[in-house]
XYZ file of C-alpha atoms in Angstrom:
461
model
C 43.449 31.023 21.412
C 46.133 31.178 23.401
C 48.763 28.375 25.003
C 46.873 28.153 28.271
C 43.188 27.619 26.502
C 41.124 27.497 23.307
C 38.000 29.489 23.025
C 35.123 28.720 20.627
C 32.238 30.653 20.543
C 28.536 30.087 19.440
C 27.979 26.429 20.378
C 25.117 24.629 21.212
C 24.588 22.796 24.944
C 22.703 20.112 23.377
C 23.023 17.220 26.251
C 19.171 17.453 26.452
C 16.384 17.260 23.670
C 14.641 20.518 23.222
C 17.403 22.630 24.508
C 18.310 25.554 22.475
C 21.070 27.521 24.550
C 24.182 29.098 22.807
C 26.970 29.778 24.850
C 30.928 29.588 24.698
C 33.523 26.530 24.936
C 36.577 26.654 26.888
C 39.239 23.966 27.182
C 42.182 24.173 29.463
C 43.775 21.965 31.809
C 41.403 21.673 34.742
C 39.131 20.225 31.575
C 35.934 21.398 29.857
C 33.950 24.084 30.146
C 30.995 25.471 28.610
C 28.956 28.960 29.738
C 25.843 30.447 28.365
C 25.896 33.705 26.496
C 23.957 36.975 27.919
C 19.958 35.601 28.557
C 20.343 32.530 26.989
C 20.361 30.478 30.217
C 17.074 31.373 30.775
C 16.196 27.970 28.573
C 18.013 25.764 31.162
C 16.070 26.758 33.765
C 14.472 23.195 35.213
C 17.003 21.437 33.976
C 18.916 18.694 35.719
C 22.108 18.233 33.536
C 25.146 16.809 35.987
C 27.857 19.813 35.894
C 25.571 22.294 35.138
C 25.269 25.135 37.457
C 22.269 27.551 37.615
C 21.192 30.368 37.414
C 24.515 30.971 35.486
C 24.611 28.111 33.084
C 27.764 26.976 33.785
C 29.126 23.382 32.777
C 32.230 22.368 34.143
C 33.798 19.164 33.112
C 36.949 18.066 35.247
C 39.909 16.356 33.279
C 40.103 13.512 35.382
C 36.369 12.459 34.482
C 36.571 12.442 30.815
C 37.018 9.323 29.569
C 36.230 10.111 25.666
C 36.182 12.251 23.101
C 34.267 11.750 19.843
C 33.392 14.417 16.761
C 30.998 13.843 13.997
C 28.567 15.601 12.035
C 25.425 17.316 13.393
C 22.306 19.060 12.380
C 24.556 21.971 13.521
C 27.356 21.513 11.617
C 29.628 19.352 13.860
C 29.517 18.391 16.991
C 31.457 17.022 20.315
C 30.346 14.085 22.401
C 31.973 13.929 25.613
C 32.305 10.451 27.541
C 32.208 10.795 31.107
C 33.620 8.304 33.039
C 30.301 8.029 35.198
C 28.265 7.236 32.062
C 27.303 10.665 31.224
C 27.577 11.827 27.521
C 27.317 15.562 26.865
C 26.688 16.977 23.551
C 28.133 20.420 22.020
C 27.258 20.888 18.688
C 27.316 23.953 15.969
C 31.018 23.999 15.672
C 33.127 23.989 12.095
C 34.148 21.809 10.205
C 37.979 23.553 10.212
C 37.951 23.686 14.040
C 38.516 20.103 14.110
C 42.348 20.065 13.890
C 42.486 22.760 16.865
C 40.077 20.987 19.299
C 42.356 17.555 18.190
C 45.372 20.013 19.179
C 43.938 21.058 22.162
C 43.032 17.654 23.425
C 45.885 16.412 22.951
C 48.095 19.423 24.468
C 45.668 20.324 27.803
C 44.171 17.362 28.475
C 47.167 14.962 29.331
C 46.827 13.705 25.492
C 43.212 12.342 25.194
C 42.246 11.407 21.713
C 39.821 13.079 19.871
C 37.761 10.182 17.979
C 36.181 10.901 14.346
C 32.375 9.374 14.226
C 31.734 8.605 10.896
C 27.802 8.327 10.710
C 26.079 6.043 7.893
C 24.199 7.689 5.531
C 23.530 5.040 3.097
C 19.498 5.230 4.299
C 19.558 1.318 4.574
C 16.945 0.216 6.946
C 19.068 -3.305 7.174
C 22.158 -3.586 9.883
C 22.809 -4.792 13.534
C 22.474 -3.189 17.048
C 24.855 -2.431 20.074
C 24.259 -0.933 23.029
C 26.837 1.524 24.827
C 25.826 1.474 28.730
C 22.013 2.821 28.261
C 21.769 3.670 24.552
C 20.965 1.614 21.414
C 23.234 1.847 18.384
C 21.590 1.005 14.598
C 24.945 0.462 12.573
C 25.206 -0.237 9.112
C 28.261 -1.609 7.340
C 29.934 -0.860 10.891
C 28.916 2.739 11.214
C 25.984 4.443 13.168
C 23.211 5.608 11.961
C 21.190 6.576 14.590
C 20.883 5.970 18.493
C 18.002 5.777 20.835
C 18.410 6.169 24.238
C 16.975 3.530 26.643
C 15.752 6.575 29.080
C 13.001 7.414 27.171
C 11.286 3.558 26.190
C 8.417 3.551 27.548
C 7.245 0.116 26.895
C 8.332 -2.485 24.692
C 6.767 -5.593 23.086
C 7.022 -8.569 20.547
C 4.657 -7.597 17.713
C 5.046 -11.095 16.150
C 7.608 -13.857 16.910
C 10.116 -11.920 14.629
C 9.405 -7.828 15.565
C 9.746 -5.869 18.002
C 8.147 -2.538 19.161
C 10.218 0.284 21.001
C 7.838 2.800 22.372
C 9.048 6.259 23.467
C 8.672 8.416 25.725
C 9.009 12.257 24.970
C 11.692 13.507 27.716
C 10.852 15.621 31.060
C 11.275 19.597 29.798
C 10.012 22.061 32.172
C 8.207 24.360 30.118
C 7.825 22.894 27.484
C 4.539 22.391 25.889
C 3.677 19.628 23.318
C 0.420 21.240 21.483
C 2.394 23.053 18.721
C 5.792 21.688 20.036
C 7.847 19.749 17.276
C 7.634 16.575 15.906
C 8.661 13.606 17.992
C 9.532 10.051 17.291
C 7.029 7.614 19.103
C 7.303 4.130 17.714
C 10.421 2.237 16.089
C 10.076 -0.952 14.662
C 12.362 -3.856 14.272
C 12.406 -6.917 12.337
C 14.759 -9.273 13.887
C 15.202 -12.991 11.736
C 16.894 -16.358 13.128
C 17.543 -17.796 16.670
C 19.575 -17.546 19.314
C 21.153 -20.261 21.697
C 18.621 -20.648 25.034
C 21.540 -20.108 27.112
C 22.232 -16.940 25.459
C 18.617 -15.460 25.920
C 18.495 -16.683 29.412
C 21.244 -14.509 30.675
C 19.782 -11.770 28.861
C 17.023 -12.525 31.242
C 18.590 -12.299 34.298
C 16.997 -9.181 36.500
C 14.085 -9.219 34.076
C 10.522 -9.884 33.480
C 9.889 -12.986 30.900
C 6.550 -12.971 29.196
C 4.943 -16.623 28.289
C 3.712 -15.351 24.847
C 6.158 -17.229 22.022
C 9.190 -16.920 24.249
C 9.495 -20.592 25.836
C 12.935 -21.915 24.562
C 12.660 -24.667 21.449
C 12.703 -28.047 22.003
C 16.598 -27.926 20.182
C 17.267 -25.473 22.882
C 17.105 -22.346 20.784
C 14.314 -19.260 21.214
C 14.040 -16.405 19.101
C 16.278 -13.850 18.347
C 13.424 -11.090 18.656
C 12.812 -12.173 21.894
C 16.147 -11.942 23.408
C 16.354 -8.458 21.930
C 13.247 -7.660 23.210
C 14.354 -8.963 26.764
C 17.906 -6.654 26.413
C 15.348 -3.802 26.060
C 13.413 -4.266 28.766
C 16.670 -4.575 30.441
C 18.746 -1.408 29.533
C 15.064 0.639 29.589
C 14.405 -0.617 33.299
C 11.048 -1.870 32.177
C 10.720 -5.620 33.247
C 12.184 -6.101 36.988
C 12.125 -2.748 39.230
C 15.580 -1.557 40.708
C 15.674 0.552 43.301
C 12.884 1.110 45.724
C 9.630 2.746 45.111
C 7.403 4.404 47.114
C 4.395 2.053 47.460
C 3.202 -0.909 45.372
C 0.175 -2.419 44.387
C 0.017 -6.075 43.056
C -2.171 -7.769 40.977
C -4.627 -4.652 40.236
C -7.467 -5.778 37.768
C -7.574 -2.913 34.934
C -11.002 -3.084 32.979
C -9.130 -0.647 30.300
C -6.547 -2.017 29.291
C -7.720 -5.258 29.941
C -5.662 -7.337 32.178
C -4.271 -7.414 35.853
C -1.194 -5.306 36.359
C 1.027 -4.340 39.196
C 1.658 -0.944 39.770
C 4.997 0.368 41.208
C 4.608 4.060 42.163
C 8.677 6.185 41.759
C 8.744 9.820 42.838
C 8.471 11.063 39.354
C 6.528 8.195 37.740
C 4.837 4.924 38.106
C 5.230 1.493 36.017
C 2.193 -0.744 35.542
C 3.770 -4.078 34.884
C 1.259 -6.653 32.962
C 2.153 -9.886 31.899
C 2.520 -9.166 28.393
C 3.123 -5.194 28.636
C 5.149 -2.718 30.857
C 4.409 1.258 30.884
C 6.349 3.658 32.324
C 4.299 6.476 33.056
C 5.381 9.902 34.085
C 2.874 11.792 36.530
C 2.944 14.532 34.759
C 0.720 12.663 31.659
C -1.923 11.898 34.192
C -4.668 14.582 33.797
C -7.376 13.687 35.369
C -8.226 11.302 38.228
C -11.784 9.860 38.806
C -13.682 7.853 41.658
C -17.305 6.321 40.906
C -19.133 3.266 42.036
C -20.616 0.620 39.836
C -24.171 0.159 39.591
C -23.760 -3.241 41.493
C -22.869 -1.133 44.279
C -20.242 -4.208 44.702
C -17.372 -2.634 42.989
C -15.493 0.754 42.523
C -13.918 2.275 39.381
C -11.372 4.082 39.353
C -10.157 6.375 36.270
C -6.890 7.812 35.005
C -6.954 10.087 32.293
C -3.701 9.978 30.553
C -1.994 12.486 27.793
C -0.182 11.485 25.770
C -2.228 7.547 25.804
C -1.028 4.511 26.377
C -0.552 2.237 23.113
C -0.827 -1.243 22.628
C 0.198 -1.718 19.090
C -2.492 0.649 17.006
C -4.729 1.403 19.825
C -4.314 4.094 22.085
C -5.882 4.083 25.765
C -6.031 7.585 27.034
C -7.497 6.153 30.207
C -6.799 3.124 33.002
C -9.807 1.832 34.224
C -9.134 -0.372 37.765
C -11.447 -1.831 39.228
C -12.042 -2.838 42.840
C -13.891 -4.720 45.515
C -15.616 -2.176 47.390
C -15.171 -4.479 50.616
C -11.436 -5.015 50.423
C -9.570 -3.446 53.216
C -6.143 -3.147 52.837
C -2.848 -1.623 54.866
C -0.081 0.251 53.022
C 2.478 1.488 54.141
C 4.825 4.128 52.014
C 8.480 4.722 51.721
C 9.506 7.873 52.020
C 12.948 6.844 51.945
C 13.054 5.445 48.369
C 15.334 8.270 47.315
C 15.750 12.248 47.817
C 12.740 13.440 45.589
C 10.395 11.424 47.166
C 10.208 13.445 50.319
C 8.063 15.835 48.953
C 5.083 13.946 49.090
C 5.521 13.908 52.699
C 3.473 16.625 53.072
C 0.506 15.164 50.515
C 0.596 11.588 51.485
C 0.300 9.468 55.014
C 2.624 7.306 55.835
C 0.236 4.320 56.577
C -3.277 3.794 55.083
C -5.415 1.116 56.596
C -8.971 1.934 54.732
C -10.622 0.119 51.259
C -7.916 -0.616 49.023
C -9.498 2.045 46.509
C -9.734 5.004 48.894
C -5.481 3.892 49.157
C -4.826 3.690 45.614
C -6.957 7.052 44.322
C -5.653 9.186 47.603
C -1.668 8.098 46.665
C -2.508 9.027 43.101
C -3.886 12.247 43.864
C -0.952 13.172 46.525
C 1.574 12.113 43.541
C -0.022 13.256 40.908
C -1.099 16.551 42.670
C -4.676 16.367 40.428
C -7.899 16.833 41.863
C -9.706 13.765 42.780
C -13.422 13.532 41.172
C -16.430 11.398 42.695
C -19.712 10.974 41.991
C -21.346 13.740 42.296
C -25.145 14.686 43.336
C -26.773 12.792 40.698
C -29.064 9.513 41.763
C -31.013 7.398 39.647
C -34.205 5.991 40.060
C -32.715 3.153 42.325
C -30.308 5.376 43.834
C -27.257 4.755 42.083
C -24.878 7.506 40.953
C -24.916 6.218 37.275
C -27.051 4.650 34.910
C -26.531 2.271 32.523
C -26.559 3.250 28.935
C -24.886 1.953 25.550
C -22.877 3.663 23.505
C -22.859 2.307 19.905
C -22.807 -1.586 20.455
C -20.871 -0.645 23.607
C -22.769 -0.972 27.068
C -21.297 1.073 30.314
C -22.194 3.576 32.974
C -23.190 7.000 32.710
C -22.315 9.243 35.159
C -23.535 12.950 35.444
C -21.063 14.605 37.441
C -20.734 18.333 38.606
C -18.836 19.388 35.356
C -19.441 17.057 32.618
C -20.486 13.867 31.716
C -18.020 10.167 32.461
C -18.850 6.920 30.290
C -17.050 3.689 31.355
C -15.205 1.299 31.103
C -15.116 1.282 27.314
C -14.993 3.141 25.531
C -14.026 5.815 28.521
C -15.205 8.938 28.213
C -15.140 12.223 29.921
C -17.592 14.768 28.460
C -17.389 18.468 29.949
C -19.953 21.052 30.364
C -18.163 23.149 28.304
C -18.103 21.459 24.960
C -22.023 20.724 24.818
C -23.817 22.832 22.579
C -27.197 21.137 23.088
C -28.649 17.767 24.340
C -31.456 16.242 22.687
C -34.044 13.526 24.560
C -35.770 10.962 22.373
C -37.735 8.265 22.428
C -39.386 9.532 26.411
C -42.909 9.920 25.197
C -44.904 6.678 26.099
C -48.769 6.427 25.507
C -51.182 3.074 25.844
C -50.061 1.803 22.254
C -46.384 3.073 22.751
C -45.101 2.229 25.852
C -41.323 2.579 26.050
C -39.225 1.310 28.378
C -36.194 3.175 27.547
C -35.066 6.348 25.980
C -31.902 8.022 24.218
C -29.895 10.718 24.977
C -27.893 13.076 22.679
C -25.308 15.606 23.466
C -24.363 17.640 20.477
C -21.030 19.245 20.777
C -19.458 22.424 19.490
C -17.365 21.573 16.534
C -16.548 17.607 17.524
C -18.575 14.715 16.844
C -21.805 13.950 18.534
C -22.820 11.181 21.515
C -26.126 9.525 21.350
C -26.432 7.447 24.422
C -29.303 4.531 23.916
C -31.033 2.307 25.583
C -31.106 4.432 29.190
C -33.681 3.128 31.800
């Protein structure tokens, strides 16, 4: 240490989840700076932290944009959040707990005398207390004190359970690299039981530049609604999820979704989409679609199209790892897409048209394969007895379309389905042989997988 600086080595850039790059802290009077060690910066590499410089990870934090300074205890021993004045907080953690009183000196002395706050966190393990938000992040205090915060960036959808809960689902966070079979444990569901009422003028400005839903959140005749439901509005609020800001790069209204059922609207961003229902909102990253298939109905009056998500969708206990839309094989529609939205969408320049005047489902699958950059799948060679590129079968007590396609086997609407090649260890025809005192009109079909439970398909023409 010296009068012009203070060093501290072996800390933690831990602004985003996942991160684990050590590196060394400098503080002097043009502000904050943090640098990785020798080969750790490797593990920023996709990153998109504001002050961070690559290749070097370098983070450089100007005095005159720090705003605040807090220090409380981490999973790291202790740790430094750092208030920008933009709305940024960056996170240092694994220092001691003696270097407290020199980074409070050093504050203080370098950085025209800003504060250095203590956080005292709760520990109590009470599952009681109140919420505040702080810009885009949720605070759970209890007897005044955090306990934990969840940032608003990564809700994906949120919903009122009953008239007095509320569901916050989340949304693991955008890592390049990183891979979630045998990744850690994440947090994908909190819960919160919210008693009382709130005055109707109250909930109604919590309201304002969002999406209301009709289900249990009209205001009482003694001009009061629910408390849950005005939280549940704030959410939808800080997360973004209700109305849309900012532009997107193409939207389609009112799309009829066999799986989950409903009509939604879909809003298509240049690193996700939102499908916006009445009751539920999803904000989908592209990068959870994994496969993307086109087949036609057996009415020949309607087209399907499939979106294989991972992680699924959830509405409460059940999971929907695919969207099923469905459309009018006739409808011709004209799109045309904004390239302009923002700075990242200009990629897909060069995978999308800017205008599309064909069926509205040749629109829709073509922008979600440009987007999505996933190979698009239709029907392939296969043709039943009246032509059609799927036959209708049951699965269980559940009736849908089969189709045989060039590498597996698709089942939809529900349950959807998708079947490969690969994973088939034998299939098994019953029920085909018809004489003059047996004459069957139908017959089953099982496929007997390798290690995973069996399909028996029933009641096929």
């Amino acid at each position: 240490m010296s009068d012009s600086h203070v060093r501290f080595d072996d800390i933690y850039l831990a602004t985003e989840p996942y991160v684990r790059a050590v590196g060394q802290v400098r503080i002097s009077t043009p502000g904050i700076g943090w640098k990785a060690a020798e080969g750790e910066a490797e593990a920023l590499a996709g990153l998109s932290i504001p002050g961070l410089s690559l290749p070097g990870g370098v983070l450089a934090l100007q005095r005159e944009d720090l705003r605040r300074l807090q220090w409380q205890r981490m999973a790291r021993g202790y740790g430094l959040r750092i208030y920008m004045k933009n709305g940024t907080v960056h996170r240092l953690d694994g220092f001691a707990a003696e270097d407290f009183d020199t980074l409070r000196d050093a504050a203080r002395r370098l950085l025209h005398g800003l504060a250095l706050e203590t956080r005292d966190i709760s520990t109590k393990g009470w599952n009681w207390g109140r919420t505040d938000f702080e810009g885009t992040t949720l605070t759970f205090r209890v007897d005044n004190r955090p306990m934990f915060d969840l940032p608003m960036a990564c809700v994906s959808n949120t919903n009122l359970a009953n008239k007095n809960e509320v569901s916050i689902e989340l949304q693991p966070p955008r890592t390049k690299g990183l891979r979630r079979k045998g990744g850690p444990d994440e947090l994908v569901e909190v819960r919160f039981y919210v008693p009382g009422t709130a005055a109707a003028a109250a909930a109604a400005d919590k309201k304002t530049g969002s999406d209301a839903d009709d289900d249990g959140e009209e205001a009482e005749a003694d001009g009061e609604v629910s408390a849950a439901s005005v939280f549940h509005d704030t959410i939808k609020e800080r997360a973004d999820l209700g109305q849309v800001s900012g532009d997107s790069i193409v939207q389609f209204a009112e799309v009829l979704c066999l799986t989950p059922r409903g009509r939604y609207s879909i809003d298509m961003f240049s690193h996700f989409l939102r499908l916006r229902g009445k009751t539920y909102d999803y904000k989908i990253p592209y990068e959870n679609v994994q496969r993307l298939f086109l087949v036609p109905k057996p009415d020949e009056l309607h087209m399907m199209f499939v979106v294989g998500l991972n992680p699924p969708i959830r509405q409460g206990q059940t999971r929907y790892p695919y969207l099923v839309l469905q459309f009018v094989r006739d409808e011709e529609a004209a799109v045309d897409l904004n390239f302009d939205a923002d700075a990242a969408a200009r990629r897909f320049e060069g995978s999308l048209r800017s205008h599309y005047d064909e069926p509205l489902y040749r629109i829709v699958s073509n922008v979600f394969r440009g987007v999505t950059d996933k190979r698009l799948v239709e029907g392939g060679a296969f043709r039943g007895y009246h032509g059609s590129q799927g036959i209708k079968a049951s699965l269980k007590a559940s009736e849908g379309t089969l189709y045989p396609l060039e590498k597996g086997f698709l089942f939809a609407p529900k349950p959807t389905l998708y079947i490969p090649h690969s994973e088939i260890a034998s299939i098994v025809f019953s029920r085909v042989d018809a004489s003059s005192t047996n004459k069957m009109r139908t017959f089953d079909l099982k496929l007997n997988m390798h290690g995973s439970q069996d399909y028996q398909f029933v009641s096929i023409n």
